[in-house]
């Protein structure tokens, strides 16, 4: 296989077919399995299994009203859950498999277990080869979709590697399929098509402009809908350490202030604010794709430094940085609360 130039996906060993078969057996028996996707690692259960879906909520300590995204291998499987209108068909053709979740009106009679109290279903078809293998085998065994939120505790920083899953779930960690470091690093873009107009519920690496280009109409912002999006809570993706977003021009002064007060700080910024040993500095990528890929691993690493405060230099306000800025803002809102 040509793994040559132009492929951004990190190399990984992948899962063997025996491991996939074991994962499918467990899912069909109502147990959970963690698996890699191109966005973050997911904690999966058969979307039609009451025991499996309940285990996700229990292990993640996720509030019960928050619907889960149902993962499918292709459009044909999506049709089991919802009628695919012209907008959905166009977006699926353009972006599936990939980091785009579509919220559609649920077909009457299909399992509502994963859908919170909504009359809708959130559907996503991931591109990660291990997720695709798992979904193909799961559907071949008679299943219809794998409900999967991120494989971490509710409200915390999402996992982008197998080690992160173990760090968060500890003794509750189920079988985890190995898939290397996540390629995108931020959760899927979510577009709601269930309201007669398309609305962006969560920004991700597929941008609003890319969606609008395919739909040939404008997207409403999240304010237009009132969904139960876990990622739409003001505080989410939070570190245990206090985290502050600081404008580039204010960074040097804020660093000096904190150090004067005797605080130990970690700084994630493009240039080293240079204060010697009192400060842990992590260089920030200048480019949004690389930044997103490293976002959660960096927040986790800085959170583990036993510092009093994490200072993150605010990324540019440009549209390509929207997903990253969204996650950082929510991380700041929830940080330090534990
Ligand atoms: P995550 O936090 O990545 O697990 O993404 C879950 C989010 O996807 C939810 O909190 C959502 O609101 C959105 N979502 C999933 N399923 C539905 C649904 N049936 N109706 C509305 N939004 C949904
Ligand atoms: Mg999550």
Short mmCIF file of C-alpha atoms and ligand atoms in Angstrom, two decimals:
data_model
loop_
_atom_site.label_atom_id
_atom_site.label_comp_id
_atom_site.label_asym_id
_atom_site.label_seq_id
_atom_site.Cartn_x
_atom_site.Cartn_y
_atom_site.Cartn_z
CA UNK A 1 0.00 0.00 0.00
CA UNK A 2 1.26 3.48 -0.76
CA UNK A 3 1.61 5.36 2.52
CA UNK A 4 3.49 8.14 0.79
CA UNK A 5 3.38 11.90 0.55
CA UNK A 6 0.17 13.78 1.15
CA UNK A 7 -1.37 11.42 3.69
CA UNK A 8 -1.71 13.25 6.99
CA UNK A 9 -2.93 10.23 8.97
CA UNK A 10 -0.42 9.02 11.55
CA UNK A 11 0.83 5.46 11.08
CA UNK A 12 -0.68 2.84 13.40
CA UNK A 13 -0.66 -0.92 13.63
CA UNK A 14 -4.44 -1.26 13.27
CA UNK A 15 -6.57 -4.01 14.74
CA UNK A 16 -6.40 -7.67 13.78
CA UNK A 17 -9.49 -9.39 12.47
CA UNK A 18 -9.72 -11.53 15.62
CA UNK A 19 -9.81 -8.40 17.74
CA UNK A 20 -12.52 -6.93 15.53
CA UNK A 21 -14.54 -10.15 15.84
CA UNK A 22 -14.16 -10.06 19.63
CA UNK A 23 -15.24 -6.41 19.69
CA UNK A 24 -18.35 -7.24 17.64
CA UNK A 25 -19.21 -10.16 19.95
CA UNK A 26 -19.00 -7.87 22.96
CA UNK A 27 -21.07 -5.12 21.33
CA UNK A 28 -23.77 -7.61 20.31
CA UNK A 29 -23.80 -8.92 23.91
CA UNK A 30 -24.56 -5.43 25.25
CA UNK A 31 -21.04 -4.54 26.41
CA UNK A 32 -18.97 -1.48 25.50
CA UNK A 33 -15.80 -1.29 23.40
CA UNK A 34 -13.51 1.70 22.85
CA UNK A 35 -12.30 2.38 19.32
CA UNK A 36 -10.31 4.95 17.38
CA UNK A 37 -11.85 7.45 15.00
CA UNK A 38 -10.23 10.23 13.01
CA UNK A 39 -11.59 12.81 15.50
CA UNK A 40 -11.15 11.31 19.01
CA UNK A 41 -11.44 7.83 20.58
CA UNK A 42 -15.02 6.67 21.08
CA UNK A 43 -16.72 4.57 23.76
CA UNK A 44 -19.08 2.42 21.71
CA UNK A 45 -22.15 0.30 22.33
CA UNK A 46 -24.82 -1.27 20.13
CA UNK A 47 -27.24 1.64 19.62
CA UNK A 48 -30.10 -0.86 19.91
CA UNK A 49 -28.94 -2.41 23.20
CA UNK A 50 -30.43 -0.92 26.37
CA UNK A 51 -27.65 -2.50 28.46
CA UNK A 52 -24.91 -1.23 26.16
CA UNK A 53 -26.22 2.32 25.97
CA UNK A 54 -26.78 2.42 29.75
CA UNK A 55 -23.16 1.28 30.26
CA UNK A 56 -21.90 4.25 28.21
CA UNK A 57 -23.78 6.73 30.39
CA UNK A 58 -22.64 5.01 33.58
CA UNK A 59 -18.95 4.71 32.65
CA UNK A 60 -18.72 8.28 31.30
CA UNK A 61 -20.92 9.68 34.07
CA UNK A 62 -22.75 11.44 31.29
CA UNK A 63 -26.09 13.10 32.11
CA UNK A 64 -28.87 10.93 30.71
CA UNK A 65 -30.54 13.60 28.54
CA UNK A 66 -27.53 14.02 26.23
CA UNK A 67 -28.00 12.08 22.99
CA UNK A 68 -25.19 9.96 21.56
CA UNK A 69 -23.95 10.00 17.99
CA UNK A 70 -24.78 6.77 16.15
CA UNK A 71 -21.92 5.57 13.92
CA UNK A 72 -22.67 3.76 10.67
CA UNK A 73 -20.44 2.31 7.93
CA UNK A 74 -22.22 3.98 5.01
CA UNK A 75 -25.28 5.80 3.71
CA UNK A 76 -27.21 2.55 3.30
CA UNK A 77 -26.95 1.92 7.06
CA UNK A 78 -27.91 5.54 7.76
CA UNK A 79 -31.18 4.93 5.90
CA UNK A 80 -32.19 2.41 8.53
CA UNK A 81 -32.26 5.26 11.07
CA UNK A 82 -33.58 8.19 9.07
CA UNK A 83 -34.95 9.20 5.73
CA UNK A 84 -32.15 10.82 3.74
CA UNK A 85 -33.36 14.06 2.15
CA UNK A 86 -31.53 15.99 -0.58
CA UNK A 87 -29.43 18.09 1.83
CA UNK A 88 -28.30 15.02 3.79
CA UNK A 89 -27.58 13.12 0.57
CA UNK A 90 -25.40 15.96 -0.72
CA UNK A 91 -23.44 16.27 2.53
CA UNK A 92 -22.97 12.50 2.82
CA UNK A 93 -21.69 12.32 -0.76
CA UNK A 94 -19.27 15.19 -0.10
CA UNK A 95 -17.96 14.37 3.38
CA UNK A 96 -18.66 10.73 4.32
CA UNK A 97 -16.71 8.90 5.47
CA UNK A 98 -15.33 11.76 7.55
CA UNK A 99 -15.75 14.02 10.58
CA UNK A 100 -19.32 15.21 9.90
CA UNK A 101 -22.35 14.31 12.05
CA UNK A 102 -25.83 14.91 10.63
CA UNK A 103 -28.83 15.30 12.92
CA UNK A 104 -31.87 13.93 11.07
CA UNK A 105 -35.47 13.15 11.95
CA UNK A 106 -35.52 9.60 13.33
CA UNK A 107 -37.64 6.99 11.56
CA UNK A 108 -40.65 5.91 13.60
CA UNK A 109 -40.06 2.58 15.31
CA UNK A 110 -36.24 2.58 15.40
CA UNK A 111 -34.50 2.43 18.77
CA UNK A 112 -34.48 5.79 20.55
CA UNK A 113 -32.10 4.59 23.29
CA UNK A 114 -29.13 6.64 22.08
CA UNK A 115 -31.15 9.71 21.12
CA UNK A 116 -31.83 11.35 24.49
CA UNK A 117 -35.33 12.73 24.44
CA UNK A 118 -35.07 13.92 20.87
CA UNK A 119 -37.17 12.89 17.89
CA UNK A 120 -33.93 12.97 15.91
CA UNK A 121 -30.85 10.79 15.46
CA UNK A 122 -27.26 12.01 15.11
CA UNK A 123 -25.47 9.98 12.42
CA UNK A 124 -21.81 9.85 11.55
CA UNK A 125 -19.73 7.66 9.24
CA UNK A 126 -16.10 7.76 10.41
CA UNK A 127 -13.13 7.40 8.06
CA UNK A 128 -10.62 5.81 10.42
CA UNK A 129 -9.75 2.39 8.98
CA UNK A 130 -10.20 0.57 12.31
CA UNK A 131 -13.58 2.23 12.93
CA UNK A 132 -14.59 1.25 9.40
CA UNK A 133 -13.52 -2.37 9.92
CA UNK A 134 -15.45 -2.49 13.18
CA UNK A 135 -18.60 -0.94 11.70
CA UNK A 136 -18.55 -3.19 8.64
CA UNK A 137 -18.21 -6.31 10.80
CA UNK A 138 -20.86 -5.04 13.23
CA UNK A 139 -23.42 -4.43 10.49
CA UNK A 140 -22.54 -7.76 8.84
CA UNK A 141 -23.41 -9.41 12.17
CA UNK A 142 -26.91 -7.89 12.06
CA UNK A 143 -26.33 -4.64 13.98
CA UNK A 144 -27.42 -1.21 12.68
CA UNK A 145 -25.20 1.34 14.38
CA UNK A 146 -22.71 1.91 17.18
CA UNK A 147 -23.59 4.70 19.60
CA UNK A 148 -20.36 6.35 20.72
CA UNK A 149 -19.45 9.51 22.57
CA UNK A 150 -15.82 10.31 23.37
CA UNK A 151 -14.13 7.68 25.58
CA UNK A 152 -13.48 9.97 28.55
CA UNK A 153 -15.31 11.16 31.64
CA UNK A 154 -18.05 13.71 30.92
CA UNK A 155 -16.83 17.29 30.78
CA UNK A 156 -13.15 16.44 30.62
CA UNK A 157 -10.54 16.70 27.87
CA UNK A 158 -11.28 14.23 25.04
CA UNK A 159 -8.96 11.25 24.36
CA UNK A 160 -6.84 11.22 21.21
CA UNK A 161 -4.77 8.10 22.03
CA UNK A 162 -5.24 4.70 23.71
CA UNK A 163 -3.22 5.92 26.71
CA UNK A 164 -5.71 8.78 27.24
CA UNK A 165 -8.59 6.29 27.34
CA UNK A 166 -6.86 4.27 30.08
CA UNK A 167 -5.97 7.46 32.00
CA UNK A 168 -9.62 8.51 32.09
CA UNK A 169 -11.56 5.28 32.44
CA UNK A 170 -9.11 3.42 34.70
CA UNK A 171 -10.55 0.13 35.95
CA UNK A 172 -13.66 0.70 33.80
CA UNK A 173 -11.60 0.66 30.58
CA UNK A 174 -13.15 -1.89 28.22
CA UNK A 175 -11.49 -3.59 25.26
CA UNK A 176 -9.75 -0.75 23.37
CA UNK A 177 -8.94 -1.15 19.69
CA UNK A 178 -5.60 0.46 18.84
CA UNK A 179 -5.58 3.09 16.13
CA UNK A 180 -2.69 5.46 16.74
CA UNK A 181 -3.06 9.16 17.50
CA UNK A 182 -6.28 10.72 16.21
CA UNK A 183 -5.79 12.55 12.93
CA UNK A 184 -8.11 15.54 13.47
CA UNK A 185 -8.08 15.83 17.25
CA UNK A 186 -11.34 17.76 17.63
CA UNK A 187 -14.83 16.25 17.59
CA UNK A 188 -16.92 16.09 14.41
CA UNK A 189 -18.68 19.06 12.90
CA UNK A 190 -22.41 18.67 13.71
CA UNK A 191 -25.05 19.93 11.27
CA UNK A 192 -28.73 19.78 12.19
CA UNK A 193 -30.97 19.08 9.18
CA UNK A 194 -34.09 18.23 11.20
CA UNK A 195 -35.60 21.73 11.34
CA UNK A 196 -36.28 22.76 7.78
CA UNK A 197 -33.13 24.88 7.66
CA UNK A 198 -29.55 23.68 8.13
CA UNK A 199 -27.85 24.74 11.38
CA UNK A 200 -24.30 24.31 12.63
CA UNK A 201 -24.50 22.80 16.13
CA UNK A 202 -20.79 22.28 16.68
CA UNK A 203 -17.80 23.54 14.66
CA UNK A 204 -15.22 20.94 13.64
CA UNK A 205 -12.53 20.42 11.07
CA UNK A 206 -15.04 20.46 8.22
CA UNK A 207 -15.81 24.17 8.14
CA UNK A 208 -19.14 26.00 7.86
CA UNK A 209 -17.92 27.41 4.53
CA UNK A 210 -17.33 23.88 3.15
CA UNK A 211 -20.85 22.83 4.21
CA UNK A 212 -22.40 25.96 2.71
CA UNK A 213 -20.59 25.38 -0.56
CA UNK A 214 -22.16 21.92 -0.88
CA UNK A 215 -25.64 22.98 0.30
CA UNK A 216 -25.57 26.19 -1.74
CA UNK A 217 -27.34 27.97 1.10
CA UNK A 218 -26.27 29.61 4.37
CA UNK A 219 -25.95 27.70 7.65
CA UNK A 220 -27.67 29.06 10.73
CA UNK A 221 -25.51 29.32 13.83
CA UNK A 222 -25.99 27.17 16.94
CA UNK A 223 -28.27 29.88 18.37
CA UNK A 224 -30.94 28.99 15.83
CA UNK A 225 -31.52 25.60 17.42
CA UNK A 226 -31.78 24.56 21.04
CA UNK A 227 -30.17 21.14 21.00
CA UNK A 228 -28.82 19.05 23.83
CA UNK A 229 -25.28 19.11 22.56
CA UNK A 230 -22.83 18.07 25.26
CA UNK A 231 -20.16 20.00 23.42
CA UNK A 232 -22.42 23.07 23.45
CA UNK A 233 -22.27 23.41 27.22
CA UNK A 234 -20.35 26.52 28.23
CA UNK A 235 -17.95 24.37 30.26
CA UNK A 236 -16.57 21.22 28.63
CA UNK A 237 -13.21 19.71 27.62
CA UNK A 238 -11.94 20.99 30.96
CA UNK A 239 -8.57 20.56 32.64
CA UNK A 240 -8.33 20.11 36.42
CA UNK A 241 -5.84 23.01 36.49
CA UNK A 242 -7.14 26.56 36.00
CA UNK A 243 -6.75 27.53 32.35
CA UNK A 244 -6.72 31.02 30.91
CA UNK A 245 -6.85 32.20 27.32
CA UNK A 246 -4.63 35.25 26.91
CA UNK A 247 -4.38 37.56 23.89
CA UNK A 248 -0.91 37.43 22.28
CA UNK A 249 -0.16 41.06 23.10
CA UNK A 250 -1.07 40.55 26.77
CA UNK A 251 0.84 37.32 27.30
CA UNK A 252 4.20 38.66 28.50
CA UNK A 253 2.53 40.82 31.12
CA UNK A 254 0.22 38.06 32.35
CA UNK A 255 3.18 35.66 32.65
CA UNK A 256 5.14 38.23 34.68
CA UNK A 257 2.11 38.84 36.94
CA UNK A 258 1.62 35.15 37.71
CA UNK A 259 5.31 34.57 38.39
CA UNK A 260 5.44 37.61 40.68
CA UNK A 261 2.66 36.07 42.73
CA UNK A 262 4.81 32.95 43.09
CA UNK A 263 2.61 30.80 40.84
CA UNK A 264 4.02 27.93 38.85
CA UNK A 265 2.63 28.22 35.34
CA UNK A 266 2.60 26.36 32.05
CA UNK A 267 2.35 28.36 28.84
CA UNK A 268 1.22 27.18 25.41
CA UNK A 269 2.18 29.87 22.92
CA UNK A 270 3.92 30.32 19.61
CA UNK A 271 6.98 32.02 21.07
CA UNK A 272 8.64 31.30 24.40
CA UNK A 273 7.64 34.09 26.81
CA UNK A 274 11.05 33.37 28.35
CA UNK A 275 10.99 33.35 32.12
CA UNK A 276 13.47 30.58 32.75
CA UNK A 277 12.94 27.56 34.93
CA UNK A 278 9.85 28.93 36.70
CA UNK A 279 7.80 28.25 33.62
CA UNK A 280 6.92 25.22 31.51
CA UNK A 281 6.59 26.27 27.88
CA UNK A 282 5.09 24.26 25.07
CA UNK A 283 5.42 25.61 21.51
CA UNK A 284 2.04 26.07 19.80
CA UNK A 285 1.65 25.13 16.12
CA UNK A 286 1.09 28.12 13.84
CA UNK A 287 -1.44 26.30 11.73
CA UNK A 288 -4.97 25.17 12.76
CA UNK A 289 -4.86 21.55 11.52
CA UNK A 290 -1.66 20.75 13.42
CA UNK A 291 -2.92 22.70 16.43
CA UNK A 292 -6.21 20.78 16.56
CA UNK A 293 -4.41 17.45 16.26
CA UNK A 294 -2.26 18.28 19.29
CA UNK A 295 -4.87 20.20 21.30
CA UNK A 296 -6.14 17.57 23.75
CA UNK A 297 -2.79 15.78 24.21
CA UNK A 298 -1.19 19.13 25.04
CA UNK A 299 -3.92 20.12 27.50
CA UNK A 300 -3.53 16.73 29.19
CA UNK A 301 0.26 17.04 29.36
CA UNK A 302 0.15 20.56 30.80
CA UNK A 303 -2.58 19.52 33.23
CA UNK A 304 -0.26 16.80 34.57
CA UNK A 305 2.58 19.27 35.32
CA UNK A 306 1.37 20.25 38.80
CA UNK A 307 1.31 23.92 37.95
CA UNK A 308 -1.12 26.47 39.41
CA UNK A 309 -2.24 27.79 36.07
CA UNK A 310 -2.15 27.04 32.34
CA UNK A 311 -1.91 30.08 30.08
CA UNK A 312 -2.91 29.48 26.46
CA UNK A 313 -2.16 32.12 23.87
CA UNK A 314 -5.42 32.86 22.08
CA UNK A 315 -5.33 31.60 18.46
CA UNK A 316 -6.29 34.01 15.65
CA UNK A 317 -9.97 34.91 15.19
CA UNK A 318 -9.98 33.62 11.57
CA UNK A 319 -12.59 31.05 10.44
CA UNK A 320 -10.07 28.16 10.17
CA UNK A 321 -9.45 28.45 13.90
CA UNK A 322 -13.15 28.31 14.87
CA UNK A 323 -13.22 24.66 16.09
CA UNK A 324 -10.06 25.11 18.15
CA UNK A 325 -11.24 28.40 19.65
CA UNK A 326 -14.61 26.81 20.49
CA UNK A 327 -12.94 23.97 22.45
CA UNK A 328 -10.46 26.29 24.19
CA UNK A 329 -13.24 28.64 25.29
CA UNK A 330 -15.20 25.77 26.85
CA UNK A 331 -12.04 24.35 28.43
CA UNK A 332 -11.39 27.72 30.05
CA UNK A 333 -14.98 27.91 31.34
CA UNK A 334 -14.76 24.52 33.07
CA UNK A 335 -11.11 24.46 34.10
CA UNK A 336 -10.01 24.30 37.71
CA UNK A 337 -13.45 23.22 38.93
CA UNK A 338 -12.14 19.93 40.36
P1 LIG B 1 -20.41 13.99 21.55
O1 LIG B 1 -20.38 15.00 22.66
O2 LIG B 1 -19.22 14.07 20.65
O3 LIG B 1 -20.76 12.65 22.01
O4 LIG B 1 -21.56 14.48 20.59
C1 LIG B 1 -22.84 14.31 20.98
C2 LIG B 1 -23.59 15.44 20.50
O5 LIG B 1 -24.13 15.18 19.18
C3 LIG B 1 -24.76 15.59 21.36
O6 LIG B 1 -24.58 16.16 22.60
C4 LIG B 1 -25.68 16.19 20.43
O7 LIG B 1 -26.59 17.11 20.66
C5 LIG B 1 -25.41 15.76 19.04
N1 LIG B 1 -26.46 14.77 18.82
C6 LIG B 1 -26.30 13.45 18.81
N2 LIG B 1 -27.47 12.84 18.60
C7 LIG B 1 -28.39 13.82 18.49
C8 LIG B 1 -29.79 13.82 18.32
N3 LIG B 1 -30.48 12.70 18.21
N4 LIG B 1 -30.43 15.01 18.27
C9 LIG B 1 -29.75 16.16 18.39
N5 LIG B 1 -28.42 16.22 18.58
C10 LIG B 1 -27.74 15.06 18.63
MG1 LIG B 2 -17.12 14.21 24.51
#
